[in-house]
Amino acid sequence: MTANSEAYIRLGESIDQIGHRLTGSENGAKAEQYVYDLLKSYGFSDVSFQPFEVNGWIREEMNLKVLTPSGQESAVKAVALALTPAVAELEGLLVDMGNGLEEDYLAAPEVVKGKIVFAALNLLPGSPEGTRNIHRSAKVSLAIQYGAKGIILFNSVAGGTLLTGTASIDGTILPIPAVAIGLEDGMALKEQLKGEELAAQIYMRNKTGKFTARNVIARIEGSELPEETIVVGGHLDSWDLSPGAVDNGLGSFSVIDMARTFIALGLKPKRSVEFVLFMGEEQGLLGSRAYVQHAAEKGSLDRIRFMLNFDMTNDPKSFTSTLEGSRQLFESLSETVMQVDTNFQNRFAARAGLYSDHQPFMLEGIPTGGAGGGRLSREALNCYHADCDVFSLVNDLEMRNTVRFGAMLAFGLANAPHIPVVRLTDQQVKQLMLDNNLEEALRIGGDWRW
Ligand SMILES: [Zn+2]
């Protein structure tokens, strides 16, 4: 299976032909079609699009200038964060708000009114012990709440790297511009602000509106329990500053190659398997929410026996699941893998986390899991959501391991005589979230329903 994997080749080819895969953009639609055609070419008879509507956002133009009191202007390399306004043209005094946390505002609640907040995206060195950082969208939300007319965030990755991501906590278009600049420019500005009053000028144009995106689904009908489904998913969409080779070309093209493997080996599992390439993950898990909503409307949620998610999964070393009850099954599948690869380990841990496409399934009580324990290079991690997430960060051999171990897990679940965990009740889901300390994060994201 290692020898035959073509995940790496197809990812490289798609990056050459298409580039980034931003949801709702022309590139995004091309990527959806590319994957549909590829799955068809592998011999799948059942490949379909699952369309859904999104608050689309596509960057157009952006300029940032810093002005001194004596009238000197300097341009700063900057990018708009996603879901910023379609049109913004404004000037305002800059206020250094440190980490941009609630405590920074509480110390001086009036100081940013009508001004532009300048803050660090990651915690500044020397921040008090125990300080907890918050998501960029929460920082933007605080700036709005305290009356700022704009916000500039700088990251902590050396070398002028620019990072993007959504700045909107609820997926709606923001009322103020939010922009990101690099570490060196940020630190220089921070120094300059100690000595003098500075203003910033922000100009931006973005395309916004309701756009359609499409999940791509390839289905293999189960031989004995066709009504039961194992979903094997990963998000195909990326941000637009780079081709998103690692996030999530790595995971999505691994899922596509797992699908190819099933067909190539003529696997006929007991249960049905749906390989799902989600769009809209980066804008707030929109594709997986749409998939789950669709299943809820059809009354088929109970029939999804497991959801496996592959998001930046690289060279995994063990299998994981949200539920302790799946330990035995997962450990026995690990044993099988260890017989073909001695690097694989049996380190099952039942854990629940958020912020990827398993989340909407998990919140409906569906058992979720995947493969983990592998490593990504420091370079790859630094390029998360950045302009440097390029194909050279992907390692062919490590990606082959994602494909073969992922395929073995998917087949193992689809073909298991018995799956020991079933869909949780609403109260059991609540307890799982509490046990994993996820209440606050779910509340912030608007997903806490209890
Ligand atoms: Zn991702």
Short mmCIF file of N, CA and C in Angstrom, two decimals, residues 232-356:
data_model
loop_
_atom_site.label_atom_id
_atom_site.label_comp_id
_atom_site.label_asym_id
_atom_site.label_seq_id
_atom_site.Cartn_x
_atom_site.Cartn_y
_atom_site.Cartn_z
N VAL A 232 -15.57 9.06 6.62
CA VAL A 232 -14.14 9.33 6.66
C VAL A 232 -13.94 10.69 6.01
N GLY A 233 -13.60 11.70 6.81
CA GLY A 233 -13.62 13.06 6.26
C GLY A 233 -12.37 13.87 6.53
N GLY A 234 -12.27 14.95 5.77
CA GLY A 234 -11.20 15.93 5.96
C GLY A 234 -11.58 17.15 5.17
N HIS A 235 -11.14 18.33 5.62
CA HIS A 235 -11.57 19.52 4.86
C HIS A 235 -10.65 19.81 3.69
N LEU A 236 -11.31 20.01 2.56
CA LEU A 236 -10.61 20.29 1.31
C LEU A 236 -10.26 21.77 1.21
N ASP A 237 -11.07 22.62 1.82
CA ASP A 237 -10.86 24.06 1.66
C ASP A 237 -9.60 24.51 2.39
N SER A 238 -9.09 25.66 1.96
CA SER A 238 -7.91 26.25 2.60
C SER A 238 -8.13 27.75 2.71
N TRP A 239 -7.21 28.43 3.36
CA TRP A 239 -7.17 29.89 3.25
C TRP A 239 -6.54 30.25 1.91
N ASP A 240 -6.45 31.53 1.64
CA ASP A 240 -6.09 31.96 0.29
C ASP A 240 -4.69 32.55 0.15
N LEU A 241 -3.94 32.68 1.25
CA LEU A 241 -2.61 33.30 1.13
C LEU A 241 -1.58 32.32 0.57
N SER A 242 -1.92 31.04 0.61
CA SER A 242 -1.03 29.99 0.13
C SER A 242 -1.91 28.83 -0.32
N PRO A 243 -1.32 27.78 -0.94
CA PRO A 243 -2.18 26.65 -1.38
C PRO A 243 -2.65 25.75 -0.24
N GLY A 244 -2.36 26.07 1.01
CA GLY A 244 -2.84 25.22 2.11
C GLY A 244 -2.38 23.79 1.95
N ALA A 245 -1.07 23.61 1.70
CA ALA A 245 -0.54 22.27 1.45
C ALA A 245 -0.70 21.38 2.68
N VAL A 246 -0.39 21.95 3.84
CA VAL A 246 -0.51 21.17 5.08
C VAL A 246 -1.94 21.28 5.64
N ASP A 247 -2.49 22.47 5.63
CA ASP A 247 -3.85 22.71 6.14
C ASP A 247 -4.80 23.03 4.99
N ASN A 248 -5.52 22.08 4.48
CA ASN A 248 -5.47 20.70 4.85
C ASN A 248 -5.31 19.82 3.60
N GLY A 249 -4.38 20.26 2.71
CA GLY A 249 -4.09 19.41 1.56
C GLY A 249 -3.64 18.05 2.05
N LEU A 250 -2.86 18.06 3.09
CA LEU A 250 -2.33 16.83 3.68
C LEU A 250 -3.46 15.87 4.06
N GLY A 251 -4.41 16.34 4.85
CA GLY A 251 -5.48 15.47 5.31
C GLY A 251 -6.46 15.11 4.20
N SER A 252 -6.84 16.11 3.40
CA SER A 252 -7.89 15.86 2.41
C SER A 252 -7.40 14.93 1.30
N PHE A 253 -6.18 15.14 0.83
CA PHE A 253 -5.68 14.26 -0.21
C PHE A 253 -5.31 12.87 0.34
N SER A 254 -5.09 12.79 1.63
CA SER A 254 -4.93 11.46 2.25
C SER A 254 -6.27 10.73 2.25
N VAL A 255 -7.35 11.45 2.58
CA VAL A 255 -8.69 10.83 2.56
C VAL A 255 -9.04 10.36 1.14
N ILE A 256 -8.74 11.21 0.16
CA ILE A 256 -9.01 10.85 -1.24
C ILE A 256 -8.24 9.57 -1.61
N ASP A 257 -7.01 9.47 -1.12
CA ASP A 257 -6.23 8.29 -1.47
C ASP A 257 -6.66 7.05 -0.68
N MET A 258 -7.21 7.26 0.52
CA MET A 258 -7.81 6.12 1.23
C MET A 258 -8.98 5.59 0.39
N ALA A 259 -9.75 6.50 -0.17
CA ALA A 259 -10.87 6.11 -1.03
C ALA A 259 -10.37 5.31 -2.23
N ARG A 260 -9.31 5.83 -2.86
CA ARG A 260 -8.72 5.12 -4.01
C ARG A 260 -8.28 3.71 -3.60
N THR A 261 -7.68 3.62 -2.41
CA THR A 261 -7.19 2.33 -1.92
C THR A 261 -8.32 1.31 -1.79
N PHE A 262 -9.46 1.74 -1.24
CA PHE A 262 -10.61 0.83 -1.09
C PHE A 262 -11.00 0.23 -2.44
N ILE A 263 -11.05 1.10 -3.47
CA ILE A 263 -11.45 0.63 -4.80
C ILE A 263 -10.34 -0.24 -5.40
N ALA A 264 -9.10 0.24 -5.29
CA ALA A 264 -7.98 -0.47 -5.92
C ALA A 264 -7.83 -1.88 -5.35
N LEU A 265 -8.08 -2.02 -4.05
CA LEU A 265 -7.94 -3.35 -3.43
C LEU A 265 -9.23 -4.15 -3.49
N GLY A 266 -10.26 -3.54 -4.07
CA GLY A 266 -11.55 -4.24 -4.17
C GLY A 266 -12.18 -4.55 -2.82
N LEU A 267 -11.95 -3.67 -1.84
CA LEU A 267 -12.48 -3.91 -0.49
C LEU A 267 -14.00 -3.79 -0.48
N LYS A 268 -14.63 -4.78 0.16
CA LYS A 268 -16.10 -4.75 0.27
C LYS A 268 -16.48 -4.86 1.74
N PRO A 269 -16.44 -3.74 2.46
CA PRO A 269 -16.71 -3.79 3.90
C PRO A 269 -18.18 -4.09 4.19
N LYS A 270 -18.42 -4.58 5.41
CA LYS A 270 -19.80 -4.88 5.84
C LYS A 270 -20.67 -3.63 5.84
N ARG A 271 -20.10 -2.55 6.40
CA ARG A 271 -20.87 -1.29 6.47
C ARG A 271 -20.51 -0.39 5.30
N SER A 272 -21.37 0.57 5.03
CA SER A 272 -21.07 1.54 3.98
C SER A 272 -20.00 2.51 4.48
N VAL A 273 -19.23 3.04 3.56
CA VAL A 273 -18.22 4.04 3.90
C VAL A 273 -18.46 5.26 3.02
N GLU A 274 -18.52 6.43 3.64
CA GLU A 274 -18.59 7.67 2.87
C GLU A 274 -17.32 8.47 3.09
N PHE A 275 -16.60 8.71 2.00
CA PHE A 275 -15.43 9.58 2.05
C PHE A 275 -15.93 10.98 1.73
N VAL A 276 -15.74 11.90 2.69
CA VAL A 276 -16.32 13.23 2.52
C VAL A 276 -15.24 14.29 2.57
N LEU A 277 -15.18 15.10 1.50
CA LEU A 277 -14.26 16.22 1.45
C LEU A 277 -15.07 17.47 1.73
N PHE A 278 -14.88 18.00 2.93
CA PHE A 278 -15.69 19.15 3.36
C PHE A 278 -15.11 20.46 2.85
N MET A 279 -15.98 21.40 2.52
CA MET A 279 -15.57 22.79 2.28
C MET A 279 -16.03 23.60 3.50
N GLY A 280 -15.55 24.86 3.56
CA GLY A 280 -16.06 25.78 4.59
C GLY A 280 -15.59 25.53 6.01
N GLU A 281 -14.59 24.65 6.18
CA GLU A 281 -14.11 24.38 7.54
C GLU A 281 -13.51 25.63 8.15
N GLU A 282 -12.70 26.32 7.36
CA GLU A 282 -11.96 27.48 7.90
C GLU A 282 -12.89 28.62 8.29
N GLN A 283 -14.07 28.69 7.69
CA GLN A 283 -15.02 29.76 8.01
C GLN A 283 -15.91 29.37 9.19
N GLY A 284 -15.70 28.22 9.77
CA GLY A 284 -16.50 27.81 10.92
C GLY A 284 -17.19 26.47 10.75
N LEU A 285 -16.49 25.48 10.19
CA LEU A 285 -17.00 24.10 10.06
C LEU A 285 -18.30 24.06 9.27
N LEU A 286 -18.40 24.91 8.25
CA LEU A 286 -19.68 25.06 7.56
C LEU A 286 -20.09 23.82 6.78
N GLY A 287 -19.13 23.16 6.13
CA GLY A 287 -19.46 21.97 5.34
C GLY A 287 -19.88 20.80 6.21
N SER A 288 -19.17 20.59 7.30
CA SER A 288 -19.54 19.46 8.17
C SER A 288 -20.86 19.75 8.90
N ARG A 289 -21.10 21.02 9.22
CA ARG A 289 -22.40 21.36 9.82
C ARG A 289 -23.52 21.06 8.82
N ALA A 290 -23.27 21.40 7.55
CA ALA A 290 -24.28 21.16 6.50
C ALA A 290 -24.53 19.67 6.34
N TYR A 291 -23.46 18.87 6.36
CA TYR A 291 -23.60 17.41 6.22
C TYR A 291 -24.45 16.85 7.36
N VAL A 292 -24.13 17.28 8.59
CA VAL A 292 -24.85 16.78 9.77
C VAL A 292 -26.31 17.24 9.74
N GLN A 293 -26.51 18.48 9.33
CA GLN A 293 -27.89 18.99 9.27
C GLN A 293 -28.72 18.20 8.25
N HIS A 294 -28.08 17.90 7.13
CA HIS A 294 -28.75 17.12 6.09
C HIS A 294 -29.13 15.73 6.62
N ALA A 295 -28.18 15.10 7.34
CA ALA A 295 -28.45 13.77 7.91
C ALA A 295 -29.57 13.86 8.96
N ALA A 296 -29.58 14.94 9.73
CA ALA A 296 -30.63 15.11 10.75
C ALA A 296 -31.99 15.22 10.07
N GLU A 297 -32.04 15.97 8.97
CA GLU A 297 -33.31 16.13 8.24
C GLU A 297 -33.80 14.80 7.67
N LYS A 298 -32.85 13.96 7.24
CA LYS A 298 -33.23 12.65 6.69
C LYS A 298 -33.51 11.64 7.81
N GLY A 299 -33.22 12.02 9.05
CA GLY A 299 -33.39 11.10 10.18
C GLY A 299 -32.35 9.99 10.18
N SER A 300 -31.16 10.26 9.61
CA SER A 300 -30.18 9.17 9.48
C SER A 300 -28.96 9.34 10.40
N LEU A 301 -29.03 10.24 11.37
CA LEU A 301 -27.87 10.44 12.26
C LEU A 301 -27.50 9.17 13.02
N ASP A 302 -28.53 8.42 13.45
CA ASP A 302 -28.27 7.18 14.20
C ASP A 302 -27.49 6.16 13.39
N ARG A 303 -27.57 6.29 12.08
CA ARG A 303 -26.95 5.29 11.22
C ARG A 303 -25.48 5.60 10.93
N ILE A 304 -25.03 6.81 11.34
CA ILE A 304 -23.60 7.10 11.20
C ILE A 304 -22.91 6.50 12.43
N ARG A 305 -22.22 5.40 12.23
CA ARG A 305 -21.67 4.68 13.38
C ARG A 305 -20.35 5.27 13.87
N PHE A 306 -19.62 5.91 12.99
CA PHE A 306 -18.37 6.55 13.39
C PHE A 306 -18.03 7.64 12.38
N MET A 307 -17.38 8.71 12.87
CA MET A 307 -16.83 9.71 11.97
C MET A 307 -15.33 9.82 12.27
N LEU A 308 -14.53 9.59 11.22
CA LEU A 308 -13.07 9.72 11.35
C LEU A 308 -12.65 11.01 10.65
N ASN A 309 -11.88 11.84 11.35
CA ASN A 309 -11.50 13.12 10.77
C ASN A 309 -9.99 13.20 10.58
N PHE A 310 -9.59 13.73 9.43
CA PHE A 310 -8.17 13.87 9.12
C PHE A 310 -7.87 15.34 8.79
N ASP A 311 -7.41 16.07 9.79
CA ASP A 311 -7.08 17.48 9.61
C ASP A 311 -5.61 17.68 9.98
N MET A 312 -4.78 17.88 8.98
CA MET A 312 -3.33 18.02 9.16
C MET A 312 -2.73 16.78 9.81
N THR A 313 -3.36 15.64 9.60
CA THR A 313 -2.87 14.39 10.19
C THR A 313 -1.65 13.92 9.40
N ASN A 314 -0.52 13.82 10.07
CA ASN A 314 0.73 13.47 9.39
C ASN A 314 1.41 12.31 10.09
N ASP A 315 1.73 11.26 9.35
CA ASP A 315 2.53 10.16 9.88
C ASP A 315 2.05 9.67 11.25
N PRO A 316 0.77 9.26 11.35
CA PRO A 316 0.22 8.94 12.67
C PRO A 316 0.89 7.72 13.30
N LYS A 317 0.86 7.72 14.63
CA LYS A 317 1.50 6.64 15.39
C LYS A 317 0.49 5.85 16.22
N SER A 318 -0.74 6.36 16.31
CA SER A 318 -1.74 5.63 17.10
C SER A 318 -3.13 6.08 16.68
N PHE A 319 -4.14 5.34 17.15
CA PHE A 319 -5.53 5.70 16.87
C PHE A 319 -6.15 6.36 18.09
N THR A 320 -7.07 7.27 17.84
CA THR A 320 -7.72 7.98 18.95
C THR A 320 -9.23 7.99 18.73
N SER A 321 -9.95 8.16 19.81
CA SER A 321 -11.40 8.28 19.71
C SER A 321 -11.91 9.12 20.87
N THR A 322 -13.10 9.68 20.68
CA THR A 322 -13.69 10.48 21.76
C THR A 322 -14.19 9.61 22.91
N LEU A 323 -14.43 8.33 22.64
CA LEU A 323 -15.12 7.51 23.64
C LEU A 323 -14.28 6.36 24.19
N GLU A 324 -14.23 6.28 25.50
CA GLU A 324 -13.50 5.21 26.18
C GLU A 324 -14.03 3.83 25.75
N GLY A 325 -15.33 3.78 25.47
CA GLY A 325 -15.95 2.51 25.11
C GLY A 325 -15.41 1.90 23.83
N SER A 326 -14.70 2.70 23.04
CA SER A 326 -14.16 2.15 21.80
C SER A 326 -12.73 1.64 21.97
N ARG A 327 -12.22 1.69 23.20
CA ARG A 327 -10.82 1.30 23.46
C ARG A 327 -10.47 -0.07 22.88
N GLN A 328 -11.28 -1.07 23.26
CA GLN A 328 -10.91 -2.43 22.86
C GLN A 328 -10.81 -2.61 21.35
N LEU A 329 -11.82 -2.08 20.67
CA LEU A 329 -11.84 -2.19 19.21
C LEU A 329 -10.63 -1.46 18.61
N PHE A 330 -10.38 -0.24 19.08
CA PHE A 330 -9.27 0.55 18.54
C PHE A 330 -7.93 -0.11 18.85
N GLU A 331 -7.81 -0.68 20.04
CA GLU A 331 -6.55 -1.33 20.40
C GLU A 331 -6.32 -2.57 19.55
N SER A 332 -7.40 -3.29 19.25
CA SER A 332 -7.19 -4.49 18.43
C SER A 332 -6.85 -4.10 17.00
N LEU A 333 -7.40 -2.98 16.53
CA LEU A 333 -7.02 -2.50 15.18
C LEU A 333 -5.56 -2.04 15.18
N SER A 334 -5.13 -1.42 16.28
CA SER A 334 -3.72 -1.00 16.39
C SER A 334 -2.79 -2.20 16.31
N GLU A 335 -3.19 -3.29 17.00
CA GLU A 335 -2.37 -4.51 16.97
C GLU A 335 -2.15 -4.98 15.54
N THR A 336 -3.22 -4.92 14.77
CA THR A 336 -3.12 -5.35 13.36
C THR A 336 -2.12 -4.47 12.61
N VAL A 337 -2.20 -3.15 12.85
CA VAL A 337 -1.29 -2.23 12.16
C VAL A 337 0.15 -2.48 12.59
N MET A 338 0.34 -2.76 13.89
CA MET A 338 1.69 -2.97 14.41
C MET A 338 2.36 -4.19 13.78
N GLN A 339 1.54 -5.12 13.30
CA GLN A 339 2.13 -6.28 12.63
C GLN A 339 2.72 -5.92 11.27
N VAL A 340 2.19 -4.85 10.65
CA VAL A 340 2.78 -4.44 9.36
C VAL A 340 3.80 -3.32 9.53
N ASP A 341 3.72 -2.58 10.62
CA ASP A 341 4.68 -1.48 10.82
C ASP A 341 5.01 -1.37 12.31
N THR A 342 6.25 -1.65 12.62
CA THR A 342 6.63 -1.69 14.04
C THR A 342 6.75 -0.29 14.65
N ASN A 343 6.71 0.75 13.80
CA ASN A 343 6.73 2.12 14.35
C ASN A 343 5.40 2.53 14.95
N PHE A 344 4.36 1.82 14.52
CA PHE A 344 3.02 2.15 15.03
C PHE A 344 2.92 1.71 16.48
N GLN A 345 2.19 2.45 17.27
CA GLN A 345 2.10 2.15 18.70
C GLN A 345 0.66 2.06 19.15
N ASN A 346 0.49 1.41 20.25
CA ASN A 346 -0.84 1.28 20.82
C ASN A 346 -0.96 2.26 21.98
N ARG A 347 -1.33 3.48 21.66
CA ARG A 347 -1.41 4.49 22.72
C ARG A 347 -2.80 5.13 22.71
N PHE A 348 -3.79 4.28 22.71
CA PHE A 348 -5.16 4.78 22.65
C PHE A 348 -5.45 5.72 23.83
N ALA A 349 -6.04 6.86 23.54
CA ALA A 349 -6.50 7.75 24.60
C ALA A 349 -7.85 8.30 24.19
N ALA A 350 -8.83 8.22 25.06
CA ALA A 350 -10.15 8.78 24.76
C ALA A 350 -10.10 10.27 25.10
N ARG A 351 -10.28 11.11 24.08
CA ARG A 351 -10.18 12.56 24.25
C ARG A 351 -11.14 13.24 23.30
N ALA A 352 -11.72 14.35 23.76
CA ALA A 352 -12.57 15.13 22.87
C ALA A 352 -11.99 16.53 22.74
N GLY A 353 -11.86 17.01 21.52
CA GLY A 353 -11.39 18.37 21.27
C GLY A 353 -12.31 19.04 20.27
N LEU A 354 -12.00 20.30 19.95
CA LEU A 354 -12.89 21.06 19.07
C LEU A 354 -12.16 21.55 17.82
N TYR A 355 -12.89 22.36 17.05
CA TYR A 355 -12.36 23.14 15.93
C TYR A 355 -11.93 22.37 14.71
N SER A 356 -12.56 21.24 14.45
CA SER A 356 -12.41 20.66 13.13
C SER A 356 -13.71 19.93 12.81
#
